[in-house]
């Protein structure tokens, strides 16, 4: 018999892990709902025609493809095709790679039923055939929130406000880094390399990881002139507070219309944010690019302070996401929260609430046939009061039952034998202090 | 541009459908938790070696298989293999077909970390390449609850109690049909066909659907003697209340040890159930077989009264589910609730709570630059009070904003222009009655 196992990069979640994960999802969901975002869900499988070509060549490779049912071999000339070509012949469906493309597909498919601006959130697993490593999984959850069909910068500010509320609820101090794609366009323009914008974004996005020198090397490789690269220098060393940064930029962008537009968008967004009373640090970072070509306006990235973990959230504005499915002029803005990263930060900072570790509050011991009926009565009272509790189902040795209570970290054990039954009470034992007390069941219920 | 679509048999869920589905999941989860069952989750993909051969030949065919990543073609001789044989060469993983086999795999794999009896619930989607039809999907949710590692019949009674609580919470009157596999064994024994137990169970399971005559035909085809079939007649026409049925059975099973054991198990289970105060109708149905070979004791099936929809829940006791993965002597009992069926019943009986249809409680209209800042202040007060509310983000025509409120079924619209700002009030408009009133924002918050 082979020892059972699961595919690499996937995970089982134990009750305690589930408690912690649900704490994360519930906290985020509560904020989304208060802000009038509504949930949708899309199928785990999408047609490969929906997914392919949307994530670049690498993304196409990392999609999990689902084999067609039935006699998939029929009519396929295996000899003439390589693995790549074969895939499209024998697989029509693939597992969701992210929540963004399915959302765009959803909006286009259901446009007639939707009221715009459409504010939705979505919390579902996604799958990527990435090489598994610490903190990177082949099945993981994304929590995405988007407004589509509105150009107002109030939406950007609201996303920042929700981010602030979410991480305040978690007690995680964060910095929200902001930028605007139009500022990146402005930089490309003033250094005379407007047509190299994508290359500049891709390279500059790595500044944090590889440093300025390597970024400059990459820019050279990508065909930027040495002169342009030299004139980008000042942007790497931008300092001061947000207002100072914006003033400096305004001077540099005097001749750049798009750069100037970027500045005014950031100013308006920050003015709204100030109005909303956001406590998190907001920091303009003009090198923030997030490597995603579909962003056209604001760009966000959230970092936990005092923890050396990458960004725990990110997003931005896209003017034409649904264009790939034929619906033009539908600007949206969204942000995605990474459940796995947030889990790691909460864990490292020891911020998970204690009571997640004790989902079951009380165990009634089973002393025998008559006693168990009496225990059932008490159990019913606790459960009616909404207290998660149980009766040990078997008439096992008391030592075994106590071991069970300890293994499950149940904080209270309730015992009732002949004496208690005669007095119509129950003995409540605190498993931490060892203290025990005879009480009426209603008084026990009040303890929780 | 092709109109975007999703794979057949799969579904998108809109916000209203999500609200209804979450109402179902939340109601069930609340009962599970109160009864000290804890959640686990397993990966969507399992190794095919875990799944294959567990659901019969038909099941193997209905599994969705995931194509291996990379150059799957290498080293595979396509010409010599048919589609079936090829599958095992080019696919190592498959999508979860149910929650039972992954649960058994989980228990065996994690046995060292678990405290037994282990009480878990699991609510996750499963996938089957079934032919899609009304009410049957290729991706659907199961809600399973099981106790494993306890022989006590208290567990059976607790499952019935939870079922009762769940459907009471839904306001769906149900009948819980119960049987015991040992009674079916007793019947097979007394008609002289003990070795044909599986055939008898498979045929008798269809009694509801195809009627007695067809069942007898099928029994004959399956090789039972005409004499045995004739002597089964009385079992098809069993009547009376539960006690009467048990008394009749006791006489018939005088010579059958296993049949007698079945009766005593049902008696004990019903005695516990009586103790727990279950309101649902409980009906012994000795033809209830559920066609599942792994059941060894109690068998359950739940039917909604007054609705012509099949069973909405079912389960039973299995003495050796984990045996397939090498862990012997681990008896368990569980029940599964079908979210899709429950959805259909709630829908047909019009039992979904009204407020699911109005997830957003109030919309602030956007009258312009100054007014929107004043609206934001009021909005913040409502949100701080936990009221799901929003401000229309764009400075659009009021007609358009009202259309938006109507399309989203938002029950209240809040307006504030120069007059309201001067008086520090907001005008609250009831969208149903059309009534409107000037109020302080705190007084508006109290309305919800």
PDB file of C-alpha atoms in Angstrom, chain A residues 125-362:
ATOM      1  CA  UNK A 125      -8.445  29.732  -5.426  1.00  0.00           C
ATOM      2  CA  UNK A 126      -6.267  30.031  -8.522  1.00  0.00           C
ATOM      3  CA  UNK A 127      -3.853  27.482  -9.936  1.00  0.00           C
ATOM      4  CA  UNK A 128      -0.404  27.851 -11.468  1.00  0.00           C
ATOM      5  CA  UNK A 129       2.005  25.121 -12.516  1.00  0.00           C
ATOM      6  CA  UNK A 130       4.848  27.124 -10.992  1.00  0.00           C
ATOM      7  CA  UNK A 131       7.834  25.415  -9.432  1.00  0.00           C
ATOM      8  CA  UNK A 132       6.713  25.026  -5.797  1.00  0.00           C
ATOM      9  CA  UNK A 133       8.927  26.692  -3.174  1.00  0.00           C
ATOM     10  CA  UNK A 134       8.621  28.244   0.275  1.00  0.00           C
ATOM     11  CA  UNK A 135       5.551  30.468   0.244  1.00  0.00           C
ATOM     12  CA  UNK A 136       4.711  29.675  -3.380  1.00  0.00           C
ATOM     13  CA  UNK A 137       1.962  27.173  -4.067  1.00  0.00           C
ATOM     14  CA  UNK A 138       0.263  25.657  -7.087  1.00  0.00           C
ATOM     15  CA  UNK A 139      -3.163  26.279  -5.559  1.00  0.00           C
ATOM     16  CA  UNK A 140      -3.657  29.492  -3.617  1.00  0.00           C
ATOM     17  CA  UNK A 141      -6.356  32.053  -2.880  1.00  0.00           C
ATOM     18  CA  UNK A 142      -6.729  35.548  -4.240  1.00  0.00           C
ATOM     19  CA  UNK A 143      -9.055  38.192  -2.814  1.00  0.00           C
ATOM     20  CA  UNK A 144      -9.812  40.691  -5.550  1.00  0.00           C
ATOM     21  CA  UNK A 145     -11.928  43.808  -5.346  1.00  0.00           C
ATOM     22  CA  UNK A 146     -12.701  45.984  -8.382  1.00  0.00           C
ATOM     23  CA  UNK A 147     -14.940  48.811  -9.568  1.00  0.00           C
ATOM     24  CA  UNK A 148     -15.557  48.762 -13.288  1.00  0.00           C
ATOM     25  CA  UNK A 149     -17.368  51.391 -15.345  1.00  0.00           C
ATOM     26  CA  UNK A 150     -16.341  54.524 -13.449  1.00  0.00           C
ATOM     27  CA  UNK A 151     -13.521  56.995 -14.104  1.00  0.00           C
ATOM     28  CA  UNK A 152     -13.802  58.751 -10.743  1.00  0.00           C
ATOM     29  CA  UNK A 153     -10.638  58.863  -8.655  1.00  0.00           C
ATOM     30  CA  UNK A 154     -12.896  58.463  -5.646  1.00  0.00           C
ATOM     31  CA  UNK A 155     -12.688  54.746  -6.442  1.00  0.00           C
ATOM     32  CA  UNK A 156      -8.900  54.780  -6.072  1.00  0.00           C
ATOM     33  CA  UNK A 157      -9.288  56.538  -2.728  1.00  0.00           C
ATOM     34  CA  UNK A 158     -11.900  54.040  -1.580  1.00  0.00           C
ATOM     35  CA  UNK A 159      -9.594  51.128  -2.387  1.00  0.00           C
ATOM     36  CA  UNK A 160      -6.913  52.791  -0.277  1.00  0.00           C
ATOM     37  CA  UNK A 161      -9.445  53.333   2.506  1.00  0.00           C
ATOM     38  CA  UNK A 162     -10.489  49.671   2.447  1.00  0.00           C
ATOM     39  CA  UNK A 163      -6.830  48.636   2.486  1.00  0.00           C
ATOM     40  CA  UNK A 164      -6.321  50.851   5.518  1.00  0.00           C
ATOM     41  CA  UNK A 165      -9.371  49.401   7.285  1.00  0.00           C
ATOM     42  CA  UNK A 166      -8.389  45.808   6.509  1.00  0.00           C
ATOM     43  CA  UNK A 167      -4.861  46.080   7.834  1.00  0.00           C
ATOM     44  CA  UNK A 168      -5.986  48.079  10.857  1.00  0.00           C
ATOM     45  CA  UNK A 169      -8.363  45.208  11.626  1.00  0.00           C
ATOM     46  CA  UNK A 170      -5.390  42.837  11.376  1.00  0.00           C
ATOM     47  CA  UNK A 171      -3.197  45.160  13.495  1.00  0.00           C
ATOM     48  CA  UNK A 172      -0.616  45.121  10.716  1.00  0.00           C
ATOM     49  CA  UNK A 173       0.958  48.576  10.178  1.00  0.00           C
ATOM     50  CA  UNK A 174       1.353  49.067   6.425  1.00  0.00           C
ATOM     51  CA  UNK A 175       2.706  51.499   3.884  1.00  0.00           C
ATOM     52  CA  UNK A 176       0.597  52.006   0.783  1.00  0.00           C
ATOM     53  CA  UNK A 177       2.931  52.816  -2.086  1.00  0.00           C
ATOM     54  CA  UNK A 178       1.300  54.673  -4.944  1.00  0.00           C
ATOM     55  CA  UNK A 179       2.299  55.656  -8.423  1.00  0.00           C
ATOM     56  CA  UNK A 180       0.590  56.395 -11.720  1.00  0.00           C
ATOM     57  CA  UNK A 181       1.316  54.824 -15.048  1.00  0.00           C
ATOM     58  CA  UNK A 182       1.099  58.286 -16.610  1.00  0.00           C
ATOM     59  CA  UNK A 183       4.062  59.367 -14.483  1.00  0.00           C
ATOM     60  CA  UNK A 184       6.047  56.471 -15.875  1.00  0.00           C
ATOM     61  CA  UNK A 185       4.931  57.583 -19.334  1.00  0.00           C
ATOM     62  CA  UNK A 186       6.066  61.092 -18.482  1.00  0.00           C
ATOM     63  CA  UNK A 187       9.498  59.820 -17.459  1.00  0.00           C
ATOM     64  CA  UNK A 188       9.809  57.815 -20.671  1.00  0.00           C
ATOM     65  CA  UNK A 189       8.815  60.929 -22.585  1.00  0.00           C
ATOM     66  CA  UNK A 190      11.199  63.376 -20.930  1.00  0.00           C
ATOM     67  CA  UNK A 191      14.164  61.037 -21.302  1.00  0.00           C
ATOM     68  CA  UNK A 192      13.284  60.736 -24.985  1.00  0.00           C
ATOM     69  CA  UNK A 193      12.279  57.071 -24.985  1.00  0.00           C
ATOM     70  CA  UNK A 194       8.477  57.243 -25.082  1.00  0.00           C
ATOM     71  CA  UNK A 195       8.209  54.164 -27.284  1.00  0.00           C
ATOM     72  CA  UNK A 196      10.236  52.106 -24.783  1.00  0.00           C
ATOM     73  CA  UNK A 197       7.701  52.533 -21.974  1.00  0.00           C
ATOM     74  CA  UNK A 198       7.081  48.807 -21.525  1.00  0.00           C
ATOM     75  CA  UNK A 199      10.797  48.084 -21.309  1.00  0.00           C
ATOM     76  CA  UNK A 200      11.273  50.876 -18.806  1.00  0.00           C
ATOM     77  CA  UNK A 201       8.380  49.574 -16.639  1.00  0.00           C
ATOM     78  CA  UNK A 202       9.643  46.007 -16.736  1.00  0.00           C
ATOM     79  CA  UNK A 203      13.172  46.986 -15.759  1.00  0.00           C
ATOM     80  CA  UNK A 204      12.328  49.662 -13.207  1.00  0.00           C
ATOM     81  CA  UNK A 205       9.930  47.256 -11.467  1.00  0.00           C
ATOM     82  CA  UNK A 206      12.977  45.281 -10.303  1.00  0.00           C
ATOM     83  CA  UNK A 207      14.679  48.211  -8.595  1.00  0.00           C
ATOM     84  CA  UNK A 208      13.833  46.893  -5.118  1.00  0.00           C
ATOM     85  CA  UNK A 209      15.199  43.446  -5.862  1.00  0.00           C
ATOM     86  CA  UNK A 210      18.267  44.014  -8.043  1.00  0.00           C
ATOM     87  CA  UNK A 211      19.301  47.624  -7.367  1.00  0.00           C
ATOM     88  CA  UNK A 212      19.893  50.632  -9.567  1.00  0.00           C
ATOM     89  CA  UNK A 213      23.032  49.424 -11.366  1.00  0.00           C
ATOM     90  CA  UNK A 214      21.411  46.224 -12.586  1.00  0.00           C
ATOM     91  CA  UNK A 215      18.306  48.109 -13.685  1.00  0.00           C
ATOM     92  CA  UNK A 216      20.482  50.457 -15.753  1.00  0.00           C
ATOM     93  CA  UNK A 217      22.261  47.476 -17.288  1.00  0.00           C
ATOM     94  CA  UNK A 218      18.923  45.960 -18.216  1.00  0.00           C
ATOM     95  CA  UNK A 219      17.725  49.238 -19.710  1.00  0.00           C
ATOM     96  CA  UNK A 220      20.831  49.313 -21.894  1.00  0.00           C
ATOM     97  CA  UNK A 221      20.200  45.726 -22.995  1.00  0.00           C
ATOM     98  CA  UNK A 222      16.633  46.655 -23.804  1.00  0.00           C
ATOM     99  CA  UNK A 223      17.947  49.249 -26.230  1.00  0.00           C
ATOM    100  CA  UNK A 224      17.711  52.538 -24.328  1.00  0.00           C
ATOM    101  CA  UNK A 225      20.419  55.055 -25.090  1.00  0.00           C
ATOM    102  CA  UNK A 226      23.096  55.682 -22.446  1.00  0.00           C
ATOM    103  CA  UNK A 227      22.039  59.325 -22.480  1.00  0.00           C
ATOM    104  CA  UNK A 228      18.437  58.424 -21.671  1.00  0.00           C
ATOM    105  CA  UNK A 229      19.578  56.153 -18.876  1.00  0.00           C
ATOM    106  CA  UNK A 230      21.777  58.867 -17.423  1.00  0.00           C
ATOM    107  CA  UNK A 231      18.908  61.303 -17.489  1.00  0.00           C
ATOM    108  CA  UNK A 232      16.750  58.781 -15.621  1.00  0.00           C
ATOM    109  CA  UNK A 233      19.210  58.836 -12.700  1.00  0.00           C
ATOM    110  CA  UNK A 234      17.410  61.541 -10.730  1.00  0.00           C
ATOM    111  CA  UNK A 235      14.183  59.516 -10.737  1.00  0.00           C
ATOM    112  CA  UNK A 236      15.889  56.648  -8.912  1.00  0.00           C
ATOM    113  CA  UNK A 237      16.957  58.981  -6.117  1.00  0.00           C
ATOM    114  CA  UNK A 238      13.723  60.841  -5.665  1.00  0.00           C
ATOM    115  CA  UNK A 239      13.275  61.918  -2.082  1.00  0.00           C
ATOM    116  CA  UNK A 240      11.183  64.082   0.195  1.00  0.00           C
ATOM    117  CA  UNK A 241       7.587  63.823   1.311  1.00  0.00           C
ATOM    118  CA  UNK A 242       4.729  63.336  -1.136  1.00  0.00           C
ATOM    119  CA  UNK A 243       4.200  67.067  -1.719  1.00  0.00           C
ATOM    120  CA  UNK A 244       7.891  67.652  -2.294  1.00  0.00           C
ATOM    121  CA  UNK A 245       8.007  64.773  -4.763  1.00  0.00           C
ATOM    122  CA  UNK A 246       5.005  66.118  -6.651  1.00  0.00           C
ATOM    123  CA  UNK A 247       6.519  69.618  -6.826  1.00  0.00           C
ATOM    124  CA  UNK A 248       9.813  68.280  -8.198  1.00  0.00           C
ATOM    125  CA  UNK A 249       7.909  66.200 -10.746  1.00  0.00           C
ATOM    126  CA  UNK A 250       5.788  69.151 -11.799  1.00  0.00           C
ATOM    127  CA  UNK A 251       8.930  71.017 -12.803  1.00  0.00           C
ATOM    128  CA  UNK A 252      10.398  68.069 -14.697  1.00  0.00           C
ATOM    129  CA  UNK A 253       7.086  67.398 -16.452  1.00  0.00           C
ATOM    130  CA  UNK A 254       6.495  71.016 -17.480  1.00  0.00           C
ATOM    131  CA  UNK A 255       6.708  69.891 -21.111  1.00  0.00           C
ATOM    132  CA  UNK A 256       5.025  66.509 -20.711  1.00  0.00           C
ATOM    133  CA  UNK A 257       1.271  66.549 -20.972  1.00  0.00           C
ATOM    134  CA  UNK A 258       0.846  62.947 -19.869  1.00  0.00           C
ATOM    135  CA  UNK A 259       3.262  63.385 -16.964  1.00  0.00           C
ATOM    136  CA  UNK A 260       1.358  66.456 -15.823  1.00  0.00           C
ATOM    137  CA  UNK A 261      -1.914  64.481 -16.027  1.00  0.00           C
ATOM    138  CA  UNK A 262      -0.337  61.795 -13.855  1.00  0.00           C
ATOM    139  CA  UNK A 263       0.587  64.373 -11.225  1.00  0.00           C
ATOM    140  CA  UNK A 264      -2.908  65.847 -11.157  1.00  0.00           C
ATOM    141  CA  UNK A 265      -4.462  62.376 -10.806  1.00  0.00           C
ATOM    142  CA  UNK A 266      -2.236  61.560  -7.859  1.00  0.00           C
ATOM    143  CA  UNK A 267      -3.015  64.944  -6.258  1.00  0.00           C
ATOM    144  CA  UNK A 268      -6.773  64.398  -6.621  1.00  0.00           C
ATOM    145  CA  UNK A 269      -6.538  60.823  -5.328  1.00  0.00           C
ATOM    146  CA  UNK A 270      -4.535  61.935  -2.288  1.00  0.00           C
ATOM    147  CA  UNK A 271      -6.982  64.775  -1.629  1.00  0.00           C
ATOM    148  CA  UNK A 272      -9.839  62.252  -1.525  1.00  0.00           C
ATOM    149  CA  UNK A 273      -7.745  59.943   0.641  1.00  0.00           C
ATOM    150  CA  UNK A 274      -7.128  62.766   3.112  1.00  0.00           C
ATOM    151  CA  UNK A 275     -10.871  63.406   3.210  1.00  0.00           C
ATOM    152  CA  UNK A 276     -11.465  59.734   4.082  1.00  0.00           C
ATOM    153  CA  UNK A 277      -9.098  59.827   7.038  1.00  0.00           C
ATOM    154  CA  UNK A 278      -6.682  57.078   6.050  1.00  0.00           C
ATOM    155  CA  UNK A 279      -4.229  56.227   8.831  1.00  0.00           C
ATOM    156  CA  UNK A 280      -1.791  54.093   6.853  1.00  0.00           C
ATOM    157  CA  UNK A 281       1.387  55.698   5.526  1.00  0.00           C
ATOM    158  CA  UNK A 282       0.896  56.650   1.890  1.00  0.00           C
ATOM    159  CA  UNK A 283       4.128  56.991  -0.045  1.00  0.00           C
ATOM    160  CA  UNK A 284       4.560  58.092  -3.640  1.00  0.00           C
ATOM    161  CA  UNK A 285       7.097  55.783  -5.285  1.00  0.00           C
ATOM    162  CA  UNK A 286       7.693  56.803  -8.882  1.00  0.00           C
ATOM    163  CA  UNK A 287       9.584  53.569  -9.570  1.00  0.00           C
ATOM    164  CA  UNK A 288       6.547  51.419  -8.735  1.00  0.00           C
ATOM    165  CA  UNK A 289       5.555  49.744 -12.005  1.00  0.00           C
ATOM    166  CA  UNK A 290       4.178  46.283 -11.089  1.00  0.00           C
ATOM    167  CA  UNK A 291       5.200  44.988 -14.521  1.00  0.00           C
ATOM    168  CA  UNK A 292       1.594  44.721 -15.638  1.00  0.00           C
ATOM    169  CA  UNK A 293       0.964  46.197 -18.997  1.00  0.00           C
ATOM    170  CA  UNK A 294      -2.749  46.671 -18.560  1.00  0.00           C
ATOM    171  CA  UNK A 295      -2.431  49.390 -15.908  1.00  0.00           C
ATOM    172  CA  UNK A 296      -3.128  52.844 -17.319  1.00  0.00           C
ATOM    173  CA  UNK A 297      -3.562  55.066 -14.236  1.00  0.00           C
ATOM    174  CA  UNK A 298      -3.017  54.574 -10.506  1.00  0.00           C
ATOM    175  CA  UNK A 299      -0.712  51.798  -9.329  1.00  0.00           C
ATOM    176  CA  UNK A 300      -0.764  50.481  -5.741  1.00  0.00           C
ATOM    177  CA  UNK A 301       1.395  48.215  -3.681  1.00  0.00           C
ATOM    178  CA  UNK A 302       1.036  47.513   0.029  1.00  0.00           C
ATOM    179  CA  UNK A 303       3.946  46.549   2.267  1.00  0.00           C
ATOM    180  CA  UNK A 304       3.798  45.428   5.865  1.00  0.00           C
ATOM    181  CA  UNK A 305       6.092  47.542   8.026  1.00  0.00           C
ATOM    182  CA  UNK A 306       8.788  45.823  10.125  1.00  0.00           C
ATOM    183  CA  UNK A 307       8.489  42.515   8.269  1.00  0.00           C
ATOM    184  CA  UNK A 308      10.744  41.359   5.467  1.00  0.00           C
ATOM    185  CA  UNK A 309       8.005  39.935   3.306  1.00  0.00           C
ATOM    186  CA  UNK A 310       7.263  41.233  -0.198  1.00  0.00           C
ATOM    187  CA  UNK A 311       4.109  43.148  -1.037  1.00  0.00           C
ATOM    188  CA  UNK A 312       0.914  41.802   0.535  1.00  0.00           C
ATOM    189  CA  UNK A 313      -1.438  43.588  -1.807  1.00  0.00           C
ATOM    190  CA  UNK A 314      -1.354  45.411  -5.101  1.00  0.00           C
ATOM    191  CA  UNK A 315      -3.459  46.790  -7.885  1.00  0.00           C
ATOM    192  CA  UNK A 316      -4.191  49.665 -10.181  1.00  0.00           C
ATOM    193  CA  UNK A 317      -6.391  51.224 -12.827  1.00  0.00           C
ATOM    194  CA  UNK A 318      -6.875  49.625 -16.221  1.00  0.00           C
ATOM    195  CA  UNK A 319      -8.718  51.395 -19.025  1.00  0.00           C
ATOM    196  CA  UNK A 320      -9.296  48.484 -21.323  1.00  0.00           C
ATOM    197  CA  UNK A 321      -9.333  45.138 -19.526  1.00  0.00           C
ATOM    198  CA  UNK A 322     -12.612  44.022 -21.085  1.00  0.00           C
ATOM    199  CA  UNK A 323     -11.377  45.095 -24.517  1.00  0.00           C
ATOM    200  CA  UNK A 324      -9.803  41.639 -24.949  1.00  0.00           C
ATOM    201  CA  UNK A 325     -13.350  40.237 -24.929  1.00  0.00           C
ATOM    202  CA  UNK A 326     -14.835  42.947 -27.148  1.00  0.00           C
ATOM    203  CA  UNK A 327     -16.217  45.477 -24.670  1.00  0.00           C
ATOM    204  CA  UNK A 328     -14.478  48.825 -25.119  1.00  0.00           C
ATOM    205  CA  UNK A 329     -14.414  51.960 -22.957  1.00  0.00           C
ATOM    206  CA  UNK A 330     -14.881  50.248 -19.642  1.00  0.00           C
ATOM    207  CA  UNK A 331     -12.368  51.688 -17.219  1.00  0.00           C
ATOM    208  CA  UNK A 332     -11.843  49.928 -13.946  1.00  0.00           C
ATOM    209  CA  UNK A 333      -9.646  49.945 -10.893  1.00  0.00           C
ATOM    210  CA  UNK A 334      -8.940  47.145  -8.495  1.00  0.00           C
ATOM    211  CA  UNK A 335      -6.713  45.701  -5.844  1.00  0.00           C
ATOM    212  CA  UNK A 336      -5.828  42.165  -4.870  1.00  0.00           C
ATOM    213  CA  UNK A 337      -5.011  40.895  -1.382  1.00  0.00           C
ATOM    214  CA  UNK A 338      -2.783  37.847  -1.068  1.00  0.00           C
ATOM    215  CA  UNK A 339      -4.191  35.540   1.606  1.00  0.00           C
ATOM    216  CA  UNK A 340      -1.002  33.468   1.846  1.00  0.00           C
ATOM    217  CA  UNK A 341       1.237  36.496   2.404  1.00  0.00           C
ATOM    218  CA  UNK A 342      -1.129  37.991   4.969  1.00  0.00           C
ATOM    219  CA  UNK A 343      -1.182  34.629   6.757  1.00  0.00           C
ATOM    220  CA  UNK A 344       2.625  34.651   6.937  1.00  0.00           C
ATOM    221  CA  UNK A 345       2.736  38.216   8.277  1.00  0.00           C
ATOM    222  CA  UNK A 346       0.069  37.549  10.931  1.00  0.00           C
ATOM    223  CA  UNK A 347       1.928  34.408  11.910  1.00  0.00           C
ATOM    224  CA  UNK A 348       5.333  36.103  12.095  1.00  0.00           C
ATOM    225  CA  UNK A 349       3.972  38.999  14.144  1.00  0.00           C
ATOM    226  CA  UNK A 350       1.931  36.615  16.303  1.00  0.00           C
ATOM    227  CA  UNK A 351      -1.264  38.538  15.539  1.00  0.00           C
ATOM    228  CA  UNK A 352      -3.837  35.771  15.130  1.00  0.00           C
ATOM    229  CA  UNK A 353      -6.512  36.132  17.818  1.00  0.00           C
ATOM    230  CA  UNK A 354      -6.111  33.557  20.590  1.00  0.00           C
ATOM    231  CA  UNK A 355      -9.610  32.152  20.412  1.00  0.00           C
ATOM    232  CA  UNK A 356      -8.946  30.726  16.943  1.00  0.00           C
ATOM    233  CA  UNK A 357      -6.905  28.094  18.779  1.00  0.00           C
ATOM    234  CA  UNK A 358      -9.882  26.983  20.865  1.00  0.00           C
ATOM    235  CA  UNK A 359     -12.793  26.558  18.451  1.00  0.00           C
ATOM    236  CA  UNK A 360     -14.418  24.035  20.815  1.00  0.00           C
ATOM    237  CA  UNK A 361     -15.230  25.532  24.188  1.00  0.00           C
ATOM    238  CA  UNK A 362     -16.308  22.555  26.321  1.00  0.00           C
TER     239      UNK A 362
END
